[in-house]
C-alpha positions as protocol buffer text, in pm:
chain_id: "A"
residue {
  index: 1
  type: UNK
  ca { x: 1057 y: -1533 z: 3073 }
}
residue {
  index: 2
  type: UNK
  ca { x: 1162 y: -1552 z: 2672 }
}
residue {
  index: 3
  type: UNK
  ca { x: 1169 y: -1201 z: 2516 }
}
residue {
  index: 4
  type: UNK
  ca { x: 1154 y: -1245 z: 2128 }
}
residue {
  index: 5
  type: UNK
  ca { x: 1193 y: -917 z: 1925 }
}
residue {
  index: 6
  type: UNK
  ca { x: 965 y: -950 z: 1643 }
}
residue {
  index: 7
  type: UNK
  ca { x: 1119 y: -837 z: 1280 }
}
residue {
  index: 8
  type: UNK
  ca { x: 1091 y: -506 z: 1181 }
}
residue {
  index: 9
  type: UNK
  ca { x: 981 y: -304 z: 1524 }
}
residue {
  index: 10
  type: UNK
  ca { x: 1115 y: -311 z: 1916 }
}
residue {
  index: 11
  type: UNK
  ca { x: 821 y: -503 z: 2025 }
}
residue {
  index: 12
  type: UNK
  ca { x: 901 y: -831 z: 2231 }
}
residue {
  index: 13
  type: UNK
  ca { x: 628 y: -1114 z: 2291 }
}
residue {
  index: 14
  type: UNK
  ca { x: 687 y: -1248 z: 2646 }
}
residue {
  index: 15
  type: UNK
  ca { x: 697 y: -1645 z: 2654 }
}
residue {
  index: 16
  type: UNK
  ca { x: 779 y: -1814 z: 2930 }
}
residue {
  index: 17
  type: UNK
  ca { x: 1093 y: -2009 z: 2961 }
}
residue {
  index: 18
  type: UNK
  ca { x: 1062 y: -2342 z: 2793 }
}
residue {
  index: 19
  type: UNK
  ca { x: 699 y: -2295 z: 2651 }
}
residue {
  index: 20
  type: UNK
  ca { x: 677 y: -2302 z: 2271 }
}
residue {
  index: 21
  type: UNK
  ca { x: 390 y: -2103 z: 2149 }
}
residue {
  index: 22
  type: UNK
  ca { x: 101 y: -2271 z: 1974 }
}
residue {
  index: 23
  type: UNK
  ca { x: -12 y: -2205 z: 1602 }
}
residue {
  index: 24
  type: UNK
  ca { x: -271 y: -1942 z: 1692 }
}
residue {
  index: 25
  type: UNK
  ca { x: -35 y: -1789 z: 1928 }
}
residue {
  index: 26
  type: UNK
  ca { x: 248 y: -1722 z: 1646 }
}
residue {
  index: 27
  type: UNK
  ca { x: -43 y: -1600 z: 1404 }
}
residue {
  index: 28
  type: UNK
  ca { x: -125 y: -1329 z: 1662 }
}
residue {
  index: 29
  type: UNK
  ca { x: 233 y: -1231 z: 1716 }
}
residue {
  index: 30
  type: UNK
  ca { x: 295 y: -1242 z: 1329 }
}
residue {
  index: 31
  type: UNK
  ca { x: 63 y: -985 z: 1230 }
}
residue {
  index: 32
  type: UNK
  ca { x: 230 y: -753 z: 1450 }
}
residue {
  index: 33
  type: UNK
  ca { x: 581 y: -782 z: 1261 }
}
residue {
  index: 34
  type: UNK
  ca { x: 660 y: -459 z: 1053 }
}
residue {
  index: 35
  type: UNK
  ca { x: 686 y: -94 z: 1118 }
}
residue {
  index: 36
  type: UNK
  ca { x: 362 y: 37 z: 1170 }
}
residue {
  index: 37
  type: UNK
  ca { x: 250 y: 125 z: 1494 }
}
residue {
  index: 38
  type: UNK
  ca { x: 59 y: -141 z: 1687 }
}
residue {
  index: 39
  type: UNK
  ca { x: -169 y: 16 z: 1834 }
}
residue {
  index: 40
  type: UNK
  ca { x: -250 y: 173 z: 1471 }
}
residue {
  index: 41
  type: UNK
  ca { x: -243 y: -202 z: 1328 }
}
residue {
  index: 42
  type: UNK
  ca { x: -452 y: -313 z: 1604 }
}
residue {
  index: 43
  type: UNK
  ca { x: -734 y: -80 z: 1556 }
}
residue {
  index: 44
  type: UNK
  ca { x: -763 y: -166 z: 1170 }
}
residue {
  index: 45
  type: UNK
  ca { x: -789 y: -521 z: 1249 }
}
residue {
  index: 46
  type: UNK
  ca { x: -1057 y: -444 z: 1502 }
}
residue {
  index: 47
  type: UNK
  ca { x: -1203 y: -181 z: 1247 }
}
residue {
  index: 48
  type: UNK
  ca { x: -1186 y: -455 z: 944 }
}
residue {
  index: 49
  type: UNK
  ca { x: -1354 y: -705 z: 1211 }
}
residue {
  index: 50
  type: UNK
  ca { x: -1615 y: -474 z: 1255 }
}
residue {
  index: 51
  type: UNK
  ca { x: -1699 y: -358 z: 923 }
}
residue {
  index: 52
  type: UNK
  ca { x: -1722 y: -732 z: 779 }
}
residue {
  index: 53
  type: UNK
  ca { x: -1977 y: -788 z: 1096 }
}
residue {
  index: 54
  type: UNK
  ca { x: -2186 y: -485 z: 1008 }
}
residue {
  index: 55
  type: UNK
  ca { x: -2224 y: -455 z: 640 }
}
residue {
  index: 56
  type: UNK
  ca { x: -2177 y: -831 z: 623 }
}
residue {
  index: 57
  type: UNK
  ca { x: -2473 y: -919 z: 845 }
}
residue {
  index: 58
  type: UNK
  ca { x: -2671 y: -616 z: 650 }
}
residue {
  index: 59
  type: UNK
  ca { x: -2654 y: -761 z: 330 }
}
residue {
  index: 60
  type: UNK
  ca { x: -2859 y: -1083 z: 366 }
}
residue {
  index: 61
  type: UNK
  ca { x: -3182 y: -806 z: 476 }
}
residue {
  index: 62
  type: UNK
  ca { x: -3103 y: -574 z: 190 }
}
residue {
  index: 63
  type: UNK
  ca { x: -3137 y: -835 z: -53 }
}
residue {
  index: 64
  type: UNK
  ca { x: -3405 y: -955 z: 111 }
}
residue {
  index: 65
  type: UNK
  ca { x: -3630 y: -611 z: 118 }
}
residue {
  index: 66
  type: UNK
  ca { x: -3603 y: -654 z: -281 }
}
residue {
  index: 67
  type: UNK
  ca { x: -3795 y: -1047 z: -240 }
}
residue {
  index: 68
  type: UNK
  ca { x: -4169 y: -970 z: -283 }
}
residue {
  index: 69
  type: UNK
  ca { x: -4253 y: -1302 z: -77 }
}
residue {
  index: 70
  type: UNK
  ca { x: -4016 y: -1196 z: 220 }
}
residue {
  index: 71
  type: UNK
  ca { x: -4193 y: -836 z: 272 }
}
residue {
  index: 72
  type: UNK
  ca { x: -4469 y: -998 z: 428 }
}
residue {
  index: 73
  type: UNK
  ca { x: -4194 y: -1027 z: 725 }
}
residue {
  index: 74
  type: UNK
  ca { x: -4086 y: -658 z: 721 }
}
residue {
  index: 75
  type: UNK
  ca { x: -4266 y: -463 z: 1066 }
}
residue {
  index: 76
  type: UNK
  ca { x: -4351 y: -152 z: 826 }
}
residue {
  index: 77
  type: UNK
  ca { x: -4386 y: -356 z: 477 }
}
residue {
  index: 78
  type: UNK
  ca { x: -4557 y: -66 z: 293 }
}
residue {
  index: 79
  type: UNK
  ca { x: -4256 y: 183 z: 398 }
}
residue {
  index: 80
  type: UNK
  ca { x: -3940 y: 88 z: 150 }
}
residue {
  index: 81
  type: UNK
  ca { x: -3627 y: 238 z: 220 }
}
residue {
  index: 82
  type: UNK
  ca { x: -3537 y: 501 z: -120 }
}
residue {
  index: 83
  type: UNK
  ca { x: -3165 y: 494 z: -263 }
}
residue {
  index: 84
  type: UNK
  ca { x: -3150 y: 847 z: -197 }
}
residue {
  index: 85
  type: UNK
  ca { x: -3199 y: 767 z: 194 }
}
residue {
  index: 86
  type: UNK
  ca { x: -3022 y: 469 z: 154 }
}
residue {
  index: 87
  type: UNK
  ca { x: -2684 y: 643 z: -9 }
}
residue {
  index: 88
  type: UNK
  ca { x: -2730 y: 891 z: 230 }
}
residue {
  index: 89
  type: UNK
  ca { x: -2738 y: 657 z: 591 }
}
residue {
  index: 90
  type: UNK
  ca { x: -2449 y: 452 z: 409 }
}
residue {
  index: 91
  type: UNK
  ca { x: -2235 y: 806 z: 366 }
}
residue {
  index: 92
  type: UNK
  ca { x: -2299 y: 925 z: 683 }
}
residue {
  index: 93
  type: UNK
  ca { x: -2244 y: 607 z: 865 }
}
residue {
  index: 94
  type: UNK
  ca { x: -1906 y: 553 z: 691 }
}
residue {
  index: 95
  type: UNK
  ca { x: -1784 y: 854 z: 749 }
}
residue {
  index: 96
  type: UNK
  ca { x: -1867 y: 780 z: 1101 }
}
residue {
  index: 97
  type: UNK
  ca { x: -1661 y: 501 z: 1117 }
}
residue {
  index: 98
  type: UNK
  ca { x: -1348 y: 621 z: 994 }
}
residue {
  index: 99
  type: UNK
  ca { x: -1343 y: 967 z: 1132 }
}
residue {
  index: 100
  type: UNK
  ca { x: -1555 y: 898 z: 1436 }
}
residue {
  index: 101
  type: UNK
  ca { x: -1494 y: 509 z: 1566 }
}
residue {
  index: 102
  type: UNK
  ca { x: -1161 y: 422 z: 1386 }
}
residue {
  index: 103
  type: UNK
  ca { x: -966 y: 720 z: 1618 }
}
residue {
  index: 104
  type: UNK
  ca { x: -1140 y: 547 z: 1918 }
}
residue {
  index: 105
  type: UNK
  ca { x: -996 y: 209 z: 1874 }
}
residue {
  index: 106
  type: UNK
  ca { x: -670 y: 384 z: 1808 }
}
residue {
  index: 107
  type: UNK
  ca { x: -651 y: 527 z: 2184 }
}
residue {
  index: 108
  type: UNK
  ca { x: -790 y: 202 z: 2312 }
}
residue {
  index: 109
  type: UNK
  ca { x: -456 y: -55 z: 2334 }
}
residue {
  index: 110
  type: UNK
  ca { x: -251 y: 265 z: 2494 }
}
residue {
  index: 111
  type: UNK
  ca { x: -514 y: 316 z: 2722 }
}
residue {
  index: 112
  type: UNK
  ca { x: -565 y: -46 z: 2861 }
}
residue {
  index: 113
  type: UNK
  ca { x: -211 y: -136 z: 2874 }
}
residue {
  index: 114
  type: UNK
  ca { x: -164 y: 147 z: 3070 }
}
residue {
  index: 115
  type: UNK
  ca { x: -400 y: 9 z: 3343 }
}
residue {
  index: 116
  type: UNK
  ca { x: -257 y: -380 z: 3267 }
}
residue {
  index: 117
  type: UNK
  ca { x: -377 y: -529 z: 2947 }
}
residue {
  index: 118
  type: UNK
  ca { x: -211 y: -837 z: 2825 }
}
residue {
  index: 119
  type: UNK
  ca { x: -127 y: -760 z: 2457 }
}
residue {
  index: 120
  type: UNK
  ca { x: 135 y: -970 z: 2323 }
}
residue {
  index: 121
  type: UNK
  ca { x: 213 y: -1313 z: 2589 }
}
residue {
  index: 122
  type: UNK
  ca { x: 143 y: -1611 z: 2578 }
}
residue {
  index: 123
  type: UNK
  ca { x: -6 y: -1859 z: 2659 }
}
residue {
  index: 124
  type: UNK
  ca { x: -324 y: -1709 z: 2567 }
}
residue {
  index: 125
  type: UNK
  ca { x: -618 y: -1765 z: 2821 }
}
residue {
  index: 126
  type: UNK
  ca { x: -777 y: -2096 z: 2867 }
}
residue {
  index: 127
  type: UNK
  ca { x: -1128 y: -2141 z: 2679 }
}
residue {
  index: 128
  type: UNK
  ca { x: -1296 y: -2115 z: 3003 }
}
residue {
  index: 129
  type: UNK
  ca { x: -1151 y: -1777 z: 3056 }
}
residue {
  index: 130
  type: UNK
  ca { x: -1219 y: -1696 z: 2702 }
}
residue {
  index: 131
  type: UNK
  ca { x: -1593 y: -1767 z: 2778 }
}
residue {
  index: 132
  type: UNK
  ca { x: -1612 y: -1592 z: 3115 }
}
residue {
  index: 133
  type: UNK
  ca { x: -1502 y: -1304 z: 2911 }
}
residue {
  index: 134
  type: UNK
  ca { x: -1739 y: -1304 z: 2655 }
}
residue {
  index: 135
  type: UNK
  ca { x: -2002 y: -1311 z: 2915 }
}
residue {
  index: 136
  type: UNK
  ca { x: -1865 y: -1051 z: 3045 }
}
residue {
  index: 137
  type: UNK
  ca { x: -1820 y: -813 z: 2797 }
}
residue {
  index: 138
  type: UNK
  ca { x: -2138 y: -908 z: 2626 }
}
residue {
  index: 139
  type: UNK
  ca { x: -2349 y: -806 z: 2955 }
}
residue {
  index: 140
  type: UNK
  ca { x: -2141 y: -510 z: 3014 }
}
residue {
  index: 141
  type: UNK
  ca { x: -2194 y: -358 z: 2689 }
}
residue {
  index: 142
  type: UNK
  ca { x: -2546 y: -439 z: 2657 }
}
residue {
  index: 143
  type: UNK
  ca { x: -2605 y: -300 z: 2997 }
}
residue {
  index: 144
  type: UNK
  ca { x: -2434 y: 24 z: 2916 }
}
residue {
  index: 145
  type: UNK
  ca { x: -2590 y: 95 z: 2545 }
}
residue {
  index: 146
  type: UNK
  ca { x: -2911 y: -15 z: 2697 }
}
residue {
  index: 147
  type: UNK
  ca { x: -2894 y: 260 z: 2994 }
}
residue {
  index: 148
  type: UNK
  ca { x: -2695 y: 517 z: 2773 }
}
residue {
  index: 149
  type: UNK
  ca { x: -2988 y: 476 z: 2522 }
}
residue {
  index: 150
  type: UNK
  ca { x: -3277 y: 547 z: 2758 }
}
residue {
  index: 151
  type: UNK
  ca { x: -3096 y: 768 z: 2900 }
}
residue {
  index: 152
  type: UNK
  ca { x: -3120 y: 964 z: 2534 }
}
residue {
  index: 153
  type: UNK
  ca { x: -3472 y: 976 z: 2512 }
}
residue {
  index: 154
  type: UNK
  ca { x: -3474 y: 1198 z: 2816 }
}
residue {
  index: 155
  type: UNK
  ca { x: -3579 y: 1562 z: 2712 }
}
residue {
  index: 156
  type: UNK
  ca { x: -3321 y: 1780 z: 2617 }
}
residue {
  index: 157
  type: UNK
  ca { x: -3081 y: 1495 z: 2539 }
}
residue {
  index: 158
  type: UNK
  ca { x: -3307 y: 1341 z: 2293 }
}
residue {
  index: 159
  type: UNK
  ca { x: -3333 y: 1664 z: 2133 }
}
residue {
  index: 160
  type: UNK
  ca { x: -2983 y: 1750 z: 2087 }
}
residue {
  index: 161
  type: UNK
  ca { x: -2818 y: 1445 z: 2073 }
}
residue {
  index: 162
  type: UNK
  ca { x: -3014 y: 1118 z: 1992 }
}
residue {
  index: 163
  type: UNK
  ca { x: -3296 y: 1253 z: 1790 }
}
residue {
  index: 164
  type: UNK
  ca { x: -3126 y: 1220 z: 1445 }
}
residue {
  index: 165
  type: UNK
  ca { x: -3121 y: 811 z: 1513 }
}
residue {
  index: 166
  type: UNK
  ca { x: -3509 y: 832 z: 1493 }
}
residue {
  index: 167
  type: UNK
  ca { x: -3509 y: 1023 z: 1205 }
}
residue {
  index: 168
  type: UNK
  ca { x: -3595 y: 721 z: 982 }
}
residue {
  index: 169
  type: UNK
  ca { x: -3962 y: 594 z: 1091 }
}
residue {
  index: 170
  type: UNK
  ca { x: -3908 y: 282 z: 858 }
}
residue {
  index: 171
  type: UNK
  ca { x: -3602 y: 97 z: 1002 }
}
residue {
  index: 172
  type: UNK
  ca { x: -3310 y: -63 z: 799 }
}
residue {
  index: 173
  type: UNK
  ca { x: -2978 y: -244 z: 927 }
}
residue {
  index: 174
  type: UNK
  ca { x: -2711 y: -13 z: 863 }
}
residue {
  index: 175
  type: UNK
  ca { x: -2950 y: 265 z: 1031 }
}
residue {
  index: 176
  type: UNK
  ca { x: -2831 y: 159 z: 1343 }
}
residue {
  index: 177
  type: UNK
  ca { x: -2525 y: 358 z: 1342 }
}
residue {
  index: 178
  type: UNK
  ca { x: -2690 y: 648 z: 1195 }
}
residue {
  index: 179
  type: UNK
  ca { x: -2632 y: 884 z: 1475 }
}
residue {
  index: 180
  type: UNK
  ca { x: -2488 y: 1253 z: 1580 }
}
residue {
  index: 181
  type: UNK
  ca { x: -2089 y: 1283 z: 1634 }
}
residue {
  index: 182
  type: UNK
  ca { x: -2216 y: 1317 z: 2023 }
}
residue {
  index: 183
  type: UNK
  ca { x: -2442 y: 984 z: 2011 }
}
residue {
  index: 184
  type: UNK
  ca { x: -2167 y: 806 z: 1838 }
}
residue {
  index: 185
  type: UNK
  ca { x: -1892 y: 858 z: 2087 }
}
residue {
  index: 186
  type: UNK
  ca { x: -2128 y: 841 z: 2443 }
}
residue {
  index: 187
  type: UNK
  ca { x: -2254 y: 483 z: 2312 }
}
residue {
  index: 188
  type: UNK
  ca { x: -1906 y: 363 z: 2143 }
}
residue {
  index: 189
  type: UNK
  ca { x: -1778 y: 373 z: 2466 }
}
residue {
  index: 190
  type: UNK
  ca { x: -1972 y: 109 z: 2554 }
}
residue {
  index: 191
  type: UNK
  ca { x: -1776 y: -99 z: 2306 }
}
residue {
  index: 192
  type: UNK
  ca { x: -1441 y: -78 z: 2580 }
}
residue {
  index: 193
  type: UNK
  ca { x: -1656 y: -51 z: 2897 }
}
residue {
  index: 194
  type: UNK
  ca { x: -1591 y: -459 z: 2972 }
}
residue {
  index: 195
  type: UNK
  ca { x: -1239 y: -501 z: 2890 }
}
residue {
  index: 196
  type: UNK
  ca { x: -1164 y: -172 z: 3043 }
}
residue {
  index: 197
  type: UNK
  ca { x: -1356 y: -289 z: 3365 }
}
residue {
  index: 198
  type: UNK
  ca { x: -1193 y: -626 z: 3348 }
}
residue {
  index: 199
  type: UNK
  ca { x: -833 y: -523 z: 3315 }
}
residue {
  index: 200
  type: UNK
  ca { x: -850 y: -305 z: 3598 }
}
residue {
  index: 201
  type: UNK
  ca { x: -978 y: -603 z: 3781 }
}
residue {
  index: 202
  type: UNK
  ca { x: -815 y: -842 z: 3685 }
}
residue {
  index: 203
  type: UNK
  ca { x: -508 y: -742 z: 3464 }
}
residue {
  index: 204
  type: UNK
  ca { x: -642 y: -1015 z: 3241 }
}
residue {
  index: 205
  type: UNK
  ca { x: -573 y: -1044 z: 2874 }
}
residue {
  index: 206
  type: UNK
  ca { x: -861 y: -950 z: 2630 }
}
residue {
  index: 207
  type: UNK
  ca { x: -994 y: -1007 z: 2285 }
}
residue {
  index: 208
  type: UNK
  ca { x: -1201 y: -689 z: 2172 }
}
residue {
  index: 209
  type: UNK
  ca { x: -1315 y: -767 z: 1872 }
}
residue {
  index: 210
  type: UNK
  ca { x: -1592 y: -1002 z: 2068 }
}
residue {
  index: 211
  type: UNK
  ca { x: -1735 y: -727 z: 2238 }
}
residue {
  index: 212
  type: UNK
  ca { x: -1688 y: -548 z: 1857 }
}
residue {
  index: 213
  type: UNK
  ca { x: -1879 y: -893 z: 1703 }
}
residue {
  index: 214
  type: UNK
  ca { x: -2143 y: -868 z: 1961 }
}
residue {
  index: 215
  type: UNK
  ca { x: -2225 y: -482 z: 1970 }
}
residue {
  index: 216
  type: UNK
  ca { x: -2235 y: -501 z: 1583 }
}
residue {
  index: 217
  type: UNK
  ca { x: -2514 y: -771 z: 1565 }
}
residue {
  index: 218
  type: UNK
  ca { x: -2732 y: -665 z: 1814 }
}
residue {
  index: 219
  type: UNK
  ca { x: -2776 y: -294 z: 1645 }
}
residue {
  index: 220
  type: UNK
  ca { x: -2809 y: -431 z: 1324 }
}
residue {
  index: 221
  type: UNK
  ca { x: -3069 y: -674 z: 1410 }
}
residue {
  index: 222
  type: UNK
  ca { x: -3246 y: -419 z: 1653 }
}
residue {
  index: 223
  type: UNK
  ca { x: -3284 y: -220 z: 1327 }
}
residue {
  index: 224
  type: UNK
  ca { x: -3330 y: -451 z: 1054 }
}
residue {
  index: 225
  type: UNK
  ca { x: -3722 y: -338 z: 997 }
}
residue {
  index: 226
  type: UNK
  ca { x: -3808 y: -752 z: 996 }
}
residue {
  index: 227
  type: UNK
  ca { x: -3939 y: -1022 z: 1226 }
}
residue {
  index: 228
  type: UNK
  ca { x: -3821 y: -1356 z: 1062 }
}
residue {
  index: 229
  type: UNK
  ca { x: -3957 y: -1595 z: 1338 }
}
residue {
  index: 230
  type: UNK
  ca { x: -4015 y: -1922 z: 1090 }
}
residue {
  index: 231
  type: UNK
  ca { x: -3850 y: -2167 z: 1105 }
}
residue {
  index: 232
  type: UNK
  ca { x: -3740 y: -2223 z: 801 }
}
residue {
  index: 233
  type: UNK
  ca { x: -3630 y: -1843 z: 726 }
}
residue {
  index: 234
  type: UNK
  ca { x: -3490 y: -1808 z: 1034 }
}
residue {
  index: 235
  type: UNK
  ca { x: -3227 y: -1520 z: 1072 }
}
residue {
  index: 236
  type: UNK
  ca { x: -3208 y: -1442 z: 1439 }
}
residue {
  index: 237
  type: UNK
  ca { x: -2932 y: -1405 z: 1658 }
}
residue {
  index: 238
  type: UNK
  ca { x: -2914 y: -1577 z: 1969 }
}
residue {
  index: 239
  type: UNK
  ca { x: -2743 y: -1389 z: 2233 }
}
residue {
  index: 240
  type: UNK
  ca { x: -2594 y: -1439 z: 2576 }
}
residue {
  index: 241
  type: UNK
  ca { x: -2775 y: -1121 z: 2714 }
}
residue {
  index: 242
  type: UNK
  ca { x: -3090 y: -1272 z: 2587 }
}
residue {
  index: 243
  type: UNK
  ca { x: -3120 y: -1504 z: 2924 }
}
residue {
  index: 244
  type: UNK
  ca { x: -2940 y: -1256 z: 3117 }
}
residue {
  index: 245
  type: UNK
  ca { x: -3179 y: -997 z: 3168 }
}
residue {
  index: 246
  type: UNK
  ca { x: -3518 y: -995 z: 2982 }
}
residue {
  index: 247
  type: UNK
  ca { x: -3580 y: -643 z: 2853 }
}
């Protein structure tokens, strides 16, 4: 095996003897050159990831709740969303995500490693494994927030834990997320539940921010407050879970 120390830290890529890494494999090692701490660095690419996913895949429905012809689409059209609720979800969610989610993915890399996570080798998995993963984490995360969120509704639990995410009778995107500090962490879990499953199975690399992509989309379209079904306005996301397990 080929140990290269990357510039500016201790950390060492292992490369097999006489394999020269591919393009994508020296842009992952590259953005792990410097000082800062990788698992640190790791978690704000995963965070950045995320946010672009959430807020990205918001925007198109917040523009389109101020298109008269489009409300005829929205589940509740004659409950708008205020900017005072509006500024408030946003605050509160944000918050939530650097204080709350952000610390979580920090923890994660140490974590997995620990139990056999791949993190810097290479070569990276084959596309087939890449796949099976996806699969994977996409069904194990799904499963789990759909579980942990019944679960919620149960009587004292919904009370003291999961009833501020109903709080909003007229649903909007970035709503999704608006939860209690107790909600937030129980169902973020479910972000890690697959790769943490499938490294201690399999001691298999990872890529988290597909399980980050996934969980992302689904709660913002769950919450969206439309029902775009024509074809030509189309704005649904197909996912794997959809012909796993019908709901």
């Amino acid at each position: 095996m080929l140990n290269v120390t990357l510039p500016g830290n201790d950390l060492k890529p292992i490369i097999p003897d006489g394999y020269t890494p591919n393009a994508f494999e020296l842009a992952w090692f590259s953005l792990f050159q410097g000082t800062m701490n990788p698992s640190l660095k790791l978690a704000l690419i995963l965070f950045a990831w995320h946010e672009f996913i959430f807020y990205g895949r918001y925007f198109p429905y917040a523009v389109l709740d101020y298109i008269p012809s489009f409300k005829k689409y929205r589940i509740q059209p004659d409950k708008m969303v205020s900017a005072s609720t509006l500024r408030k979800v946003l605050t509160h969610v944000t918050l939530s995500q650097l204080f709350l989610q952000l610390p979580m993915m920090c923890i994660f890399k140490p974590i997995t490693e620990t139990l056999g996570m791949k993190f810097l080798e290479a070569p990276f998995p084959s596309v087939a494994l890449i796949i099976a993963q996806l699969v994977f984490f996409v069904f194990a995360e799904d499963t789990y927030h759909y579980w942990g969120h019944r679960a919620l509704h149960w009587g004292v639990l919904y009370k003291w834990i999961h009833k501020q995410h109903h709080l909003y009778t007229a649903p909007f995107g970035v709503a999704a997320e608006y939860a209690s500090v107790t909600e937030t962490i129980v169902l973020g879990i479910g972000f890690f539940v697959g790769p943490l499953i499938w490294s201690l199975s399999t001691m298999g690399q990872w890529v988290e921010g597909k399980a980050c992509t996934e969980g992302a989309l689904q709660w913002l379209l769950g919450g969206c407050g439309g029902h775009y079904e024509s074809s030509q306005y189309s704005l649904h996301v197909i996912t794997v879970f959809a012909w796993l397990a019908v709901r």
